[in-house]
PDB file of C-alpha atoms in Angstrom:
ATOM      1  CA  MET A1314     -30.703  13.680  27.870  1.00 49.00           C
ATOM      2  CA  ALA A1315     -28.053  11.060  27.099  1.00 52.00           C
ATOM      3  CA  ASP A1316     -30.415   9.529  24.553  1.00 51.00           C
ATOM      4  CA  ASP A1317     -30.154  12.699  22.454  1.00 51.00           C
ATOM      5  CA  VAL A1318     -26.384  12.300  22.093  1.00 53.00           C
ATOM      6  CA  PHE A1319     -26.538   8.626  21.136  1.00 55.00           C
ATOM      7  CA  ASP A1320     -29.519   8.826  18.822  1.00 54.00           C
ATOM      8  CA  SER A1321     -29.415   5.792  16.532  1.00 56.00           C
ATOM      9  CA  GLY A1322     -31.079   7.687  13.698  1.00 57.00           C
ATOM     10  CA  THR A1323     -28.202  10.130  13.238  1.00 60.00           C
ATOM     11  CA  ALA A1324     -25.316   7.851  14.106  1.00 60.00           C
ATOM     12  CA  LYS A1325     -23.316   6.573  11.154  1.00 67.00           C
ATOM     13  CA  LYS A1326     -22.941   2.819  11.055  1.00 71.00           C
ATOM     14  CA  TYR A1327     -19.389   1.686  10.415  1.00 70.00           C
ATOM     15  CA  ASN A1328     -18.864  -1.431   8.374  1.00 74.00           C
ATOM     16  CA  TRP A1329     -15.527  -3.117   8.967  1.00 79.00           C
ATOM     17  CA  ASN A1330     -15.162  -5.184   5.820  1.00 82.00           C
ATOM     18  CA  PHE A1331     -11.646  -6.638   5.766  1.00 80.00           C
ATOM     19  CA  LYS A1332     -11.893  -7.741   2.139  1.00 84.00           C
ATOM     20  CA  LYS A1333     -12.705  -4.207   0.942  1.00 85.00           C
ATOM     21  CA  PHE A1334      -9.916  -2.817   3.111  1.00 81.00           C
ATOM     22  CA  ILE A1335      -7.410  -5.168   1.472  1.00 84.00           C
ATOM     23  CA  GLU A1336      -8.710  -4.369  -2.015  1.00 84.00           C
ATOM     24  CA  ARG A1337      -8.568  -0.598  -1.535  1.00 87.00           C
ATOM     25  CA  THR A1338      -5.280  -0.297   0.353  1.00 86.00           C
ATOM     26  CA  PRO A1339      -2.258  -0.243  -1.943  1.00 88.00           C
ATOM     27  CA  CYS A1340       0.287  -3.007  -1.300  1.00 90.00           C
ATOM     28  CA  ALA A1341      -1.781  -4.582   1.509  1.00 91.00           C
ATOM     29  CA  ARG A1342      -2.548  -7.840  -0.264  1.00 91.00           C
ATOM     30  CA  GLU A1343       1.008  -8.526  -1.360  1.00 92.00           C
ATOM     31  CA  SER A1344       2.540  -7.643   1.984  1.00 94.00           C
ATOM     32  CA  LEU A1345       0.089  -9.824   3.904  1.00 94.00           C
ATOM     33  CA  LEU A1346       0.741 -12.758   1.596  1.00 95.00           C
ATOM     34  CA  TYR A1347       4.499 -12.334   1.971  1.00 96.00           C
ATOM     35  CA  GLY A1348       4.095 -12.060   5.742  1.00 96.00           C
ATOM     36  CA  ILE A1349       1.924 -15.173   5.981  1.00 96.00           C
ATOM     37  CA  GLY A1350       4.385 -17.159   3.894  1.00 97.00           C
ATOM     38  CA  ALA A1351       7.368 -15.937   5.883  1.00 97.00           C
ATOM     39  CA  GLY A1352       5.596 -16.609   9.188  1.00 97.00           C
ATOM     40  CA  LEU A1353       4.739 -20.150   8.174  1.00 97.00           C
ATOM     41  CA  PHE A1354       8.249 -20.806   6.895  1.00 97.00           C
ATOM     42  CA  THR A1355       9.907 -19.302   9.988  1.00 96.00           C
ATOM     43  CA  GLY A1356       7.612 -21.047  12.456  1.00 96.00           C
ATOM     44  CA  PHE A1357       7.903 -24.401  10.737  1.00 97.00           C
ATOM     45  CA  GLY A1358      11.680 -24.080  10.455  1.00 96.00           C
ATOM     46  CA  CYS A1359      12.015 -23.191  14.115  1.00 96.00           C
ATOM     47  CA  PHE A1360       9.742 -26.066  15.104  1.00 96.00           C
ATOM     48  CA  ILE A1361      11.772 -28.559  13.072  1.00 96.00           C
ATOM     49  CA  LYS A1362      15.001 -27.286  14.641  1.00 96.00           C
ATOM     50  CA  THR A1363      13.943 -26.961  18.301  1.00 94.00           C
ATOM     51  CA  MET A1364      10.694 -28.982  18.659  1.00 94.00           C
ATOM     52  CA  HIS A1365       9.326 -26.245  20.978  1.00 95.00           C
ATOM     53  CA  VAL A1366       5.806 -25.219  19.948  1.00 95.00           C
ATOM     54  CA  PHE A1367       5.606 -21.992  21.934  1.00 96.00           C
ATOM     55  CA  LYS A1368       9.002 -20.774  20.733  1.00 96.00           C
ATOM     56  CA  SER A1369       8.171 -21.597  17.110  1.00 96.00           C
ATOM     57  CA  CYS A1370       4.865 -19.723  17.412  1.00 96.00           C
ATOM     58  CA  ARG A1371       6.712 -16.658  18.664  1.00 97.00           C
ATOM     59  CA  TYR A1372       9.119 -16.870  15.748  1.00 97.00           C
ATOM     60  CA  ALA A1373       6.217 -17.309  13.328  1.00 97.00           C
ATOM     61  CA  VAL A1374       4.429 -14.209  14.608  1.00 97.00           C
ATOM     62  CA  GLY A1375       7.666 -12.223  14.582  1.00 97.00           C
ATOM     63  CA  GLY A1376       8.475 -13.347  11.050  1.00 96.00           C
ATOM     64  CA  PHE A1377       4.977 -12.438   9.903  1.00 97.00           C
ATOM     65  CA  ALA A1378       5.161  -8.989  11.472  1.00 97.00           C
ATOM     66  CA  LEU A1379       8.647  -8.154  10.212  1.00 97.00           C
ATOM     67  CA  ILE A1380       8.212  -9.403   6.659  1.00 97.00           C
ATOM     68  CA  SER A1381       4.703  -8.017   6.144  1.00 96.00           C
ATOM     69  CA  PHE A1382       5.638  -4.582   7.483  1.00 96.00           C
ATOM     70  CA  GLY A1383       8.936  -4.543   5.602  1.00 97.00           C
ATOM     71  CA  SER A1384       7.407  -5.600   2.301  1.00 96.00           C
ATOM     72  CA  TRP A1385       4.599  -3.062   2.754  1.00 95.00           C
ATOM     73  CA  GLU A1386       7.134  -0.273   3.256  1.00 96.00           C
ATOM     74  CA  VAL A1387       9.181  -1.359   0.230  1.00 96.00           C
ATOM     75  CA  CYS A1388       6.071  -1.581  -1.949  1.00 95.00           C
ATOM     76  CA  ARG A1389       4.872   1.854  -0.846  1.00 95.00           C
ATOM     77  CA  TYR A1390       8.324   3.308  -1.579  1.00 97.00           C
ATOM     78  CA  ILE A1391       8.328   1.797  -5.064  1.00 96.00           C
ATOM     79  CA  LYS A1392       4.805   3.100  -5.764  1.00 95.00           C
ATOM     80  CA  HIS A1393       5.843   6.561  -4.555  1.00 96.00           C
ATOM     81  CA  LYS A1394       8.868   6.562  -6.867  1.00 97.00           C
ATOM     82  CA  GLU A1395       6.694   5.424  -9.795  1.00 97.00           C
ATOM     83  CA  LYS A1396       4.217   8.220  -9.090  1.00 96.00           C
ATOM     84  CA  GLU A1397       7.035  10.779  -9.010  1.00 97.00           C
ATOM     85  CA  ALA A1398       8.429   9.452 -12.310  1.00 97.00           C
ATOM     86  CA  ILE A1399       5.001   9.662 -13.951  1.00 97.00           C
ATOM     87  CA  LYS A1400       4.566  13.216 -12.707  1.00 97.00           C
ATOM     88  CA  GLN A1401       7.991  14.146 -14.084  1.00 97.00           C
ATOM     89  CA  HIS A1402       7.179  12.592 -17.471  1.00 97.00           C
ATOM     90  CA  VAL A1403       3.858  14.415 -17.652  1.00 97.00           C
ATOM     91  CA  ASP A1404       5.574  17.720 -16.844  1.00 96.00           C
ATOM     92  CA  THR A1405       8.170  17.067 -19.532  1.00 96.00           C
ATOM     93  CA  LEU A1406       5.457  16.221 -22.042  1.00 96.00           C
ATOM     94  CA  ASN A1407       3.525  19.383 -21.168  1.00 95.00           C
ATOM     95  CA  LYS A1408       6.667  21.503 -21.644  1.00 95.00           C
ATOM     96  CA  TYR A1409       7.291  19.840 -25.008  1.00 94.00           C
ATOM     97  CA  ARG A1410       3.705  20.520 -26.116  1.00 94.00           C
ATOM     98  CA  GLU A1411       4.008  24.135 -25.019  1.00 93.00           C
ATOM     99  CA  GLN A1412       7.229  24.544 -27.014  1.00 92.00           C
ATOM    100  CA  ARG A1413       5.625  23.001 -30.109  1.00 91.00           C
ATOM    101  CA  ARG A1414       2.610  25.276 -29.736  1.00 90.00           C
ATOM    102  CA  GLU A1415       4.879  28.351 -29.486  1.00 88.00           C
ATOM    103  CA  GLU A1416       6.893  27.211 -32.538  1.00 87.00           C
ATOM    104  CA  GLU A1417       3.705  26.725 -34.565  1.00 85.00           C
ATOM    105  CA  GLU A1418       2.400  30.134 -33.568  1.00 83.00           C
ATOM    106  CA  GLY A1419       5.780  31.722 -34.432  1.00 78.00           C
ATOM    107  CA  SER A1420       5.931  30.087 -37.867  1.00 74.00           C
ATOM    108  CA  GLU A1421       2.384  31.199 -38.769  1.00 68.00           C
ATOM    109  CA  GLU A1422       3.210  34.885 -38.313  1.00 61.00           C
TER     110      GLU A1422
END
């Protein structure tokens, strides 16, 4: 009975390909690169200052998390604003075309 629920023939196989995820997700590549760079810089700087490995690792992970998440949010905000601006320009262009079409129809009569 349990075999009917977990039939391998009907189950969809999920493929967790990290490279495709990064390529398809907007801003993911840039934010991860910024986070990796910031984590390395923060961890190395903390290690040079304190000479404590565990503490510098904590700072590195924290720097990575904060910078990657922050840069991802900023990038998404910028993309959202660009999309709104494009939509506004398209609406303005459509209104202009409609006005031109009405003027042409009015001048023909």
